[in-house]
């Protein structure tokens, strides 16, 4: 589901950039170390702050990314071109698409990054299966997610649009990851409103 105007503004601004850099990335680094020399796919990249962080803070070699929202894809492409991130690395490939059908061969990536994306997807279980498919054995998934406690919150949840049914608790998210072939390496957060999860794709 695409963002409503409020959330679109929220995730396009400088505050979101700071949250990705200073809140999300340190948690992933603690849970799994950096991704030096690796190929990262970011699902639901929004306006591109995760791409930037994947190059700068996770030290990825190659970043690919997509989002179903045309406007977000354009913003991400523009900011990548302007930022000069590609002096020492290949340009991020950014396309319009959905995590429920990723146009990549099996086992193509070392890492899949998803920042606040799965809870926007009606069939989020299909997206988890796709993430597992495109990761190589031993590859890692890094997710930050909003949980049902946030989405159903009588005040917080009203500001944003999310699919209403089959949202998940932290336990349900971890179980789905395990069913799709991941070993959970660790989680951060209290697991009520938000969670950060890193899982390793088993062979
Ligand atoms: C809360 S925003 C997060 C954007 C970005 N990851 C960030 O951290 O700033 C959720 C994003 O998920 C995208 N999205 C919605 N449905 C999707 C789907 N089926 N596959 C991939 N991304 C999706 C939205 O377009 C939106 O850009």
PDB file of C-alpha atoms and ligand atoms in Angstrom:
ATOM      1  CA  UNK A   1       0.000   0.000   0.000  1.00  0.00           C
ATOM      2  CA  UNK A   2       1.374   3.427  -0.945  1.00  0.00           C
ATOM      3  CA  UNK A   3       1.917   6.116   1.670  1.00  0.00           C
ATOM      4  CA  UNK A   4      -0.648   8.763   2.542  1.00  0.00           C
ATOM      5  CA  UNK A   5       0.480  12.412   2.181  1.00  0.00           C
ATOM      6  CA  UNK A   6       1.415  12.688   5.877  1.00  0.00           C
ATOM      7  CA  UNK A   7       3.681   9.631   5.877  1.00  0.00           C
ATOM      8  CA  UNK A   8       5.105  10.479   2.469  1.00  0.00           C
ATOM      9  CA  UNK A   9       6.233  13.821   3.872  1.00  0.00           C
ATOM     10  CA  UNK A  10       7.568  12.135   7.013  1.00  0.00           C
ATOM     11  CA  UNK A  11       9.750   9.625   5.154  1.00  0.00           C
ATOM     12  CA  UNK A  12      10.982  12.171   2.590  1.00  0.00           C
ATOM     13  CA  UNK A  13      12.426  14.642   5.092  1.00  0.00           C
ATOM     14  CA  UNK A  14      15.718  15.104   6.877  1.00  0.00           C
ATOM     15  CA  UNK A  15      14.389  13.642  10.124  1.00  0.00           C
ATOM     16  CA  UNK A  16      13.846  10.270   8.443  1.00  0.00           C
ATOM     17  CA  UNK A  17      17.388  10.395   7.107  1.00  0.00           C
ATOM     18  CA  UNK A  18      18.712  10.895  10.645  1.00  0.00           C
ATOM     19  CA  UNK A  19      16.561   8.049  11.989  1.00  0.00           C
ATOM     20  CA  UNK A  20      17.904   5.676   9.324  1.00  0.00           C
ATOM     21  CA  UNK A  21      21.512   6.676   9.998  1.00  0.00           C
ATOM     22  CA  UNK A  22      21.477   6.989  13.774  1.00  0.00           C
ATOM     23  CA  UNK A  23      18.762   4.572  14.861  1.00  0.00           C
ATOM     24  CA  UNK A  24      18.362   1.797  12.264  1.00  0.00           C
ATOM     25  CA  UNK A  25      21.938   1.326  11.071  1.00  0.00           C
ATOM     26  CA  UNK A  26      23.620   1.137  14.513  1.00  0.00           C
ATOM     27  CA  UNK A  27      21.165  -1.613  15.467  1.00  0.00           C
ATOM     28  CA  UNK A  28      21.927  -3.627  12.332  1.00  0.00           C
ATOM     29  CA  UNK A  29      25.659  -3.122  12.808  1.00  0.00           C
ATOM     30  CA  UNK A  30      25.411  -4.396  16.390  1.00  0.00           C
ATOM     31  CA  UNK A  31      23.358  -7.414  15.361  1.00  0.00           C
ATOM     32  CA  UNK A  32      25.408  -8.467  12.361  1.00  0.00           C
ATOM     33  CA  UNK A  33      28.451  -6.314  11.593  1.00  0.00           C
ATOM     34  CA  UNK A  34      28.889  -4.388   8.357  1.00  0.00           C
ATOM     35  CA  UNK A  35      28.468  -5.617   4.799  1.00  0.00           C
ATOM     36  CA  UNK A  36      31.832  -4.677   3.360  1.00  0.00           C
ATOM     37  CA  UNK A  37      32.141  -5.774  -0.239  1.00  0.00           C
ATOM     38  CA  UNK A  38      28.628  -7.230  -0.376  1.00  0.00           C
ATOM     39  CA  UNK A  39      25.631  -6.919  -2.675  1.00  0.00           C
ATOM     40  CA  UNK A  40      22.632  -5.368  -0.932  1.00  0.00           C
ATOM     41  CA  UNK A  41      19.045  -5.224  -2.154  1.00  0.00           C
ATOM     42  CA  UNK A  42      16.810  -2.684  -0.443  1.00  0.00           C
ATOM     43  CA  UNK A  43      13.071  -3.351  -0.684  1.00  0.00           C
ATOM     44  CA  UNK A  44      10.724  -0.345  -0.468  1.00  0.00           C
ATOM     45  CA  UNK A  45      13.577   2.161  -0.626  1.00  0.00           C
ATOM     46  CA  UNK A  46      11.368   5.261  -0.438  1.00  0.00           C
ATOM     47  CA  UNK A  47      13.365   8.366  -1.299  1.00  0.00           C
ATOM     48  CA  UNK A  48      16.713   6.607  -0.880  1.00  0.00           C
ATOM     49  CA  UNK A  49      18.044   7.171   2.626  1.00  0.00           C
ATOM     50  CA  UNK A  50      18.643   3.446   3.072  1.00  0.00           C
ATOM     51  CA  UNK A  51      20.659   3.265  -0.160  1.00  0.00           C
ATOM     52  CA  UNK A  52      22.885   6.056   1.075  1.00  0.00           C
ATOM     53  CA  UNK A  53      23.330   4.371   4.460  1.00  0.00           C
ATOM     54  CA  UNK A  54      24.016   0.984   2.856  1.00  0.00           C
ATOM     55  CA  UNK A  55      26.958   2.483   0.943  1.00  0.00           C
ATOM     56  CA  UNK A  56      28.257   4.797   3.653  1.00  0.00           C
ATOM     57  CA  UNK A  57      27.602   2.978   6.910  1.00  0.00           C
ATOM     58  CA  UNK A  58      27.259  -0.706   5.949  1.00  0.00           C
ATOM     59  CA  UNK A  59      30.035  -0.363   3.337  1.00  0.00           C
ATOM     60  CA  UNK A  60      28.171  -2.269   0.631  1.00  0.00           C
ATOM     61  CA  UNK A  61      29.907  -2.798  -2.682  1.00  0.00           C
ATOM     62  CA  UNK A  62      26.718  -2.743  -4.773  1.00  0.00           C
ATOM     63  CA  UNK A  63      23.236  -1.558  -3.840  1.00  0.00           C
ATOM     64  CA  UNK A  64      20.063  -2.323  -5.779  1.00  0.00           C
ATOM     65  CA  UNK A  65      16.734  -0.939  -4.622  1.00  0.00           C
ATOM     66  CA  UNK A  66      13.091  -0.643  -5.593  1.00  0.00           C
ATOM     67  CA  UNK A  67       9.792   0.857  -4.515  1.00  0.00           C
ATOM     68  CA  UNK A  68       6.324   0.628  -6.067  1.00  0.00           C
ATOM     69  CA  UNK A  69       5.853   4.395  -5.770  1.00  0.00           C
ATOM     70  CA  UNK A  70       6.951   6.188  -8.944  1.00  0.00           C
ATOM     71  CA  UNK A  71       7.474   9.502  -7.168  1.00  0.00           C
ATOM     72  CA  UNK A  72       9.713   7.903  -4.528  1.00  0.00           C
ATOM     73  CA  UNK A  73      11.753   6.116  -7.188  1.00  0.00           C
ATOM     74  CA  UNK A  74      12.349   9.447  -8.975  1.00  0.00           C
ATOM     75  CA  UNK A  75      13.394  11.162  -5.741  1.00  0.00           C
ATOM     76  CA  UNK A  76      15.754   8.309  -4.855  1.00  0.00           C
ATOM     77  CA  UNK A  77      17.341   8.403  -8.317  1.00  0.00           C
ATOM     78  CA  UNK A  78      17.762  12.183  -8.192  1.00  0.00           C
ATOM     79  CA  UNK A  79      19.349  12.225  -4.768  1.00  0.00           C
ATOM     80  CA  UNK A  80      21.723   9.402  -5.653  1.00  0.00           C
ATOM     81  CA  UNK A  81      22.869  11.266  -8.744  1.00  0.00           C
ATOM     82  CA  UNK A  82      23.333  14.528  -6.848  1.00  0.00           C
ATOM     83  CA  UNK A  83      25.058  13.101  -3.814  1.00  0.00           C
ATOM     84  CA  UNK A  84      28.194  11.890  -5.547  1.00  0.00           C
ATOM     85  CA  UNK A  85      28.110   8.576  -3.665  1.00  0.00           C
ATOM     86  CA  UNK A  86      29.293   6.804  -6.733  1.00  0.00           C
ATOM     87  CA  UNK A  87      32.800   8.136  -6.971  1.00  0.00           C
ATOM     88  CA  UNK A  88      34.077   4.883  -5.516  1.00  0.00           C
ATOM     89  CA  UNK A  89      31.145   2.563  -6.066  1.00  0.00           C
ATOM     90  CA  UNK A  90      28.841   1.627  -8.918  1.00  0.00           C
ATOM     91  CA  UNK A  91      25.565   3.583  -9.159  1.00  0.00           C
ATOM     92  CA  UNK A  92      22.679   2.042  -7.281  1.00  0.00           C
ATOM     93  CA  UNK A  93      20.203   0.408  -9.652  1.00  0.00           C
ATOM     94  CA  UNK A  94      16.762   1.666  -8.637  1.00  0.00           C
ATOM     95  CA  UNK A  95      13.495   0.461 -10.173  1.00  0.00           C
ATOM     96  CA  UNK A  96       9.763   0.504  -9.654  1.00  0.00           C
ATOM     97  CA  UNK A  97       8.528  -2.802  -8.263  1.00  0.00           C
ATOM     98  CA  UNK A  98       7.045  -4.810  -5.423  1.00  0.00           C
ATOM     99  CA  UNK A  99       8.642  -7.064  -2.825  1.00  0.00           C
ATOM    100  CA  UNK A 100       6.023  -9.713  -3.621  1.00  0.00           C
ATOM    101  CA  UNK A 101       7.679 -10.343  -7.011  1.00  0.00           C
ATOM    102  CA  UNK A 102      11.353  -9.423  -7.116  1.00  0.00           C
ATOM    103  CA  UNK A 103      12.884  -9.517 -10.608  1.00  0.00           C
ATOM    104  CA  UNK A 104      16.117 -11.204  -9.533  1.00  0.00           C
ATOM    105  CA  UNK A 105      17.455 -14.748  -9.806  1.00  0.00           C
ATOM    106  CA  UNK A 106      17.563 -17.049  -6.783  1.00  0.00           C
ATOM    107  CA  UNK A 107      20.420 -16.443  -4.326  1.00  0.00           C
ATOM    108  CA  UNK A 108      21.460 -13.203  -6.062  1.00  0.00           C
ATOM    109  CA  UNK A 109      22.148 -11.024  -2.990  1.00  0.00           C
ATOM    110  CA  UNK A 110      24.227 -11.134   0.181  1.00  0.00           C
ATOM    111  CA  UNK A 111      21.892  -8.881   2.151  1.00  0.00           C
ATOM    112  CA  UNK A 112      18.279  -7.738   1.876  1.00  0.00           C
ATOM    113  CA  UNK A 113      17.421  -4.538   3.741  1.00  0.00           C
ATOM    114  CA  UNK A 114      13.842  -3.518   4.529  1.00  0.00           C
ATOM    115  CA  UNK A 115      13.191  -0.329   6.501  1.00  0.00           C
ATOM    116  CA  UNK A 116       9.564  -0.035   7.605  1.00  0.00           C
ATOM    117  CA  UNK A 117       8.221  -1.795   4.522  1.00  0.00           C
ATOM    118  CA  UNK A 118       6.655  -5.205   5.258  1.00  0.00           C
ATOM    119  CA  UNK A 119       3.807  -3.756   7.338  1.00  0.00           C
ATOM    120  CA  UNK A 120       2.775  -1.750   4.249  1.00  0.00           C
ATOM    121  CA  UNK A 121       2.382  -4.896   2.163  1.00  0.00           C
ATOM    122  CA  UNK A 122      -0.935  -6.728   2.139  1.00  0.00           C
ATOM    123  CA  UNK A 123       0.673 -10.117   1.422  1.00  0.00           C
ATOM    124  CA  UNK A 124       3.759  -9.578   3.576  1.00  0.00           C
ATOM    125  CA  UNK A 125       4.278 -13.340   3.875  1.00  0.00           C
ATOM    126  CA  UNK A 126       4.806 -13.550   0.095  1.00  0.00           C
ATOM    127  CA  UNK A 127       7.374 -10.761   0.436  1.00  0.00           C
ATOM    128  CA  UNK A 128       9.252 -12.692   3.148  1.00  0.00           C
ATOM    129  CA  UNK A 129       9.325 -15.738   0.843  1.00  0.00           C
ATOM    130  CA  UNK A 130      10.712 -13.591  -1.980  1.00  0.00           C
ATOM    131  CA  UNK A 131      13.397 -12.148   0.305  1.00  0.00           C
ATOM    132  CA  UNK A 132      14.430 -15.704   1.224  1.00  0.00           C
ATOM    133  CA  UNK A 133      14.521 -16.703  -2.439  1.00  0.00           C
ATOM    134  CA  UNK A 134      16.826 -13.888  -3.592  1.00  0.00           C
ATOM    135  CA  UNK A 135      19.287 -14.288  -0.689  1.00  0.00           C
ATOM    136  CA  UNK A 136      22.223 -16.648  -0.966  1.00  0.00           C
ATOM    137  CA  UNK A 137      22.635 -19.273   1.765  1.00  0.00           C
ATOM    138  CA  UNK A 138      24.396 -17.501   4.639  1.00  0.00           C
ATOM    139  CA  UNK A 139      23.037 -14.140   3.435  1.00  0.00           C
ATOM    140  CA  UNK A 140      21.239 -11.875   5.880  1.00  0.00           C
ATOM    141  CA  UNK A 141      17.954 -10.055   6.056  1.00  0.00           C
ATOM    142  CA  UNK A 142      17.875  -6.790   8.029  1.00  0.00           C
ATOM    143  CA  UNK A 143      14.436  -5.483   8.870  1.00  0.00           C
ATOM    144  CA  UNK A 144      13.048  -2.611  10.878  1.00  0.00           C
ATOM    145  CA  UNK A 145       9.295  -2.958  11.236  1.00  0.00           C
ATOM    146  CA  UNK A 146       6.214  -1.423  12.813  1.00  0.00           C
ATOM    147  CA  UNK A 147       4.183  -4.030  14.661  1.00  0.00           C
ATOM    148  CA  UNK A 148       0.458  -4.479  15.145  1.00  0.00           C
ATOM    149  CA  UNK A 149       0.726  -2.652  18.491  1.00  0.00           C
ATOM    150  CA  UNK A 150       1.686   0.506  16.585  1.00  0.00           C
ATOM    151  CA  UNK A 151      -0.654   0.056  13.634  1.00  0.00           C
ATOM    152  CA  UNK A 152      -3.672  -0.552  15.881  1.00  0.00           C
ATOM    153  CA  UNK A 153      -2.748   2.198  18.345  1.00  0.00           C
ATOM    154  CA  UNK A 154      -5.804   4.466  18.693  1.00  0.00           C
ATOM    155  CA  UNK A 155      -3.761   7.658  18.254  1.00  0.00           C
ATOM    156  CA  UNK A 156      -0.424   6.810  16.573  1.00  0.00           C
ATOM    157  CA  UNK A 157      -1.905   4.426  14.019  1.00  0.00           C
ATOM    158  CA  UNK A 158      -4.469   6.959  12.773  1.00  0.00           C
ATOM    159  CA  UNK A 159      -1.906   9.189  11.079  1.00  0.00           C
ATOM    160  CA  UNK A 160      -0.892   6.610   8.505  1.00  0.00           C
ATOM    161  CA  UNK A 161      -2.581   4.188   6.104  1.00  0.00           C
ATOM    162  CA  UNK A 162      -1.754   0.496   6.413  1.00  0.00           C
ATOM    163  CA  UNK A 163      -3.449  -2.681   5.254  1.00  0.00           C
ATOM    164  CA  UNK A 164      -5.789  -3.517   8.125  1.00  0.00           C
ATOM    165  CA  UNK A 165      -5.851  -7.301   8.311  1.00  0.00           C
ATOM    166  CA  UNK A 166      -3.097  -9.839   9.004  1.00  0.00           C
ATOM    167  CA  UNK A 167      -0.615  -7.371  10.512  1.00  0.00           C
ATOM    168  CA  UNK A 168       2.005  -8.976  12.724  1.00  0.00           C
ATOM    169  CA  UNK A 169       3.439  -9.110  16.209  1.00  0.00           C
ATOM    170  CA  UNK A 170       7.179  -9.534  16.628  1.00  0.00           C
ATOM    171  CA  UNK A 171       6.602 -13.249  17.339  1.00  0.00           C
ATOM    172  CA  UNK A 172       4.605 -13.714  14.119  1.00  0.00           C
ATOM    173  CA  UNK A 173       7.258 -11.951  12.065  1.00  0.00           C
ATOM    174  CA  UNK A 174      10.025 -14.113  13.543  1.00  0.00           C
ATOM    175  CA  UNK A 175       7.979 -17.279  12.985  1.00  0.00           C
ATOM    176  CA  UNK A 176       7.369 -16.392   9.340  1.00  0.00           C
ATOM    177  CA  UNK A 177      11.071 -15.725   8.828  1.00  0.00           C
ATOM    178  CA  UNK A 178      11.925 -19.076  10.401  1.00  0.00           C
ATOM    179  CA  UNK A 179       9.359 -20.853   8.237  1.00  0.00           C
ATOM    180  CA  UNK A 180      10.944 -19.319   5.153  1.00  0.00           C
ATOM    181  CA  UNK A 181      14.359 -20.661   6.071  1.00  0.00           C
ATOM    182  CA  UNK A 182      15.953 -18.036   8.306  1.00  0.00           C
ATOM    183  CA  UNK A 183      17.786 -18.438  11.590  1.00  0.00           C
ATOM    184  CA  UNK A 184      17.191 -15.357  13.738  1.00  0.00           C
ATOM    185  CA  UNK A 185      20.546 -13.797  14.668  1.00  0.00           C
ATOM    186  CA  UNK A 186      19.017 -11.200  16.953  1.00  0.00           C
ATOM    187  CA  UNK A 187      16.404  -8.545  17.576  1.00  0.00           C
ATOM    188  CA  UNK A 188      16.416  -5.067  19.080  1.00  0.00           C
ATOM    189  CA  UNK A 189      13.606  -3.080  20.608  1.00  0.00           C
ATOM    190  CA  UNK A 190      10.962  -4.082  23.101  1.00  0.00           C
ATOM    191  CA  UNK A 191       8.868  -5.703  20.387  1.00  0.00           C
ATOM    192  CA  UNK A 192       5.642  -3.844  21.168  1.00  0.00           C
ATOM    193  CA  UNK A 193       5.471  -1.052  18.569  1.00  0.00           C
ATOM    194  CA  UNK A 194       8.695  -1.506  16.614  1.00  0.00           C
ATOM    195  CA  UNK A 195      11.302  -4.168  16.074  1.00  0.00           C
ATOM    196  CA  UNK A 196      14.691  -4.575  14.416  1.00  0.00           C
ATOM    197  CA  UNK A 197      15.507  -8.082  13.238  1.00  0.00           C
ATOM    198  CA  UNK A 198      18.491  -9.715  11.571  1.00  0.00           C
ATOM    199  CA  UNK A 199      18.164 -13.232  10.191  1.00  0.00           C
ATOM    200  CA  UNK A 200      20.552 -15.530   8.380  1.00  0.00           C
ATOM    201  CA  UNK A 201      19.415 -17.534   5.358  1.00  0.00           C
ATOM    202  CA  UNK A 202      20.038 -21.196   6.091  1.00  0.00           C
ATOM    203  CA  UNK A 203      21.421 -23.398   3.277  1.00  0.00           C
TER     204      UNK A 203
HETATM  205  C1  LIG B   1       7.309   3.804   5.614  1.00  0.00           C
HETATM  206  S1  LIG B   1       7.908   3.862   3.978  1.00  0.00           S
HETATM  207  C2  LIG B   1       9.620   3.538   4.232  1.00  0.00           C
HETATM  208  C3  LIG B   1      10.476   4.028   3.107  1.00  0.00           C
HETATM  209  C4  LIG B   1      11.977   3.798   3.300  1.00  0.00           C
HETATM  210  N1  LIG B   1      12.288   2.390   3.413  1.00  0.00           N
HETATM  211  C5  LIG B   1      12.476   4.525   4.529  1.00  0.00           C
HETATM  212  O1  LIG B   1      12.903   3.858   5.480  1.00  0.00           O
HETATM  213  O2  LIG B   1      12.463   5.762   4.559  1.00  0.00           O
HETATM  214  C6  LIG B   1       7.308   2.345   3.271  1.00  0.00           C
HETATM  215  C7  LIG B   1       7.702   2.168   1.825  1.00  0.00           C
HETATM  216  O3  LIG B   1       7.252   0.867   1.398  1.00  0.00           O
HETATM  217  C8  LIG B   1       6.843   0.983   0.074  1.00  0.00           C
HETATM  218  N2  LIG B   1       5.989  -0.150  -0.296  1.00  0.00           N
HETATM  219  C9  LIG B   1       4.650  -0.278  -0.215  1.00  0.00           C
HETATM  220  N3  LIG B   1       4.251  -1.455  -0.726  1.00  0.00           N
HETATM  221  C10 LIG B   1       5.379  -2.104  -1.150  1.00  0.00           C
HETATM  222  C11 LIG B   1       5.626  -3.350  -1.805  1.00  0.00           C
HETATM  223  N4  LIG B   1       4.632  -4.174  -2.136  1.00  0.00           N
HETATM  224  N5  LIG B   1       6.907  -3.676  -2.088  1.00  0.00           N
HETATM  225  C12 LIG B   1       7.933  -2.847  -1.758  1.00  0.00           C
HETATM  226  N6  LIG B   1       7.747  -1.646  -1.157  1.00  0.00           N
HETATM  227  C13 LIG B   1       6.498  -1.286  -0.851  1.00  0.00           C
HETATM  228  C14 LIG B   1       6.134   2.339   0.019  1.00  0.00           C
HETATM  229  O4  LIG B   1       5.989   2.845  -1.285  1.00  0.00           O
HETATM  230  C15 LIG B   1       7.066   3.182   0.884  1.00  0.00           C
HETATM  231  O5  LIG B   1       8.063   3.824   0.132  1.00  0.00           O
END
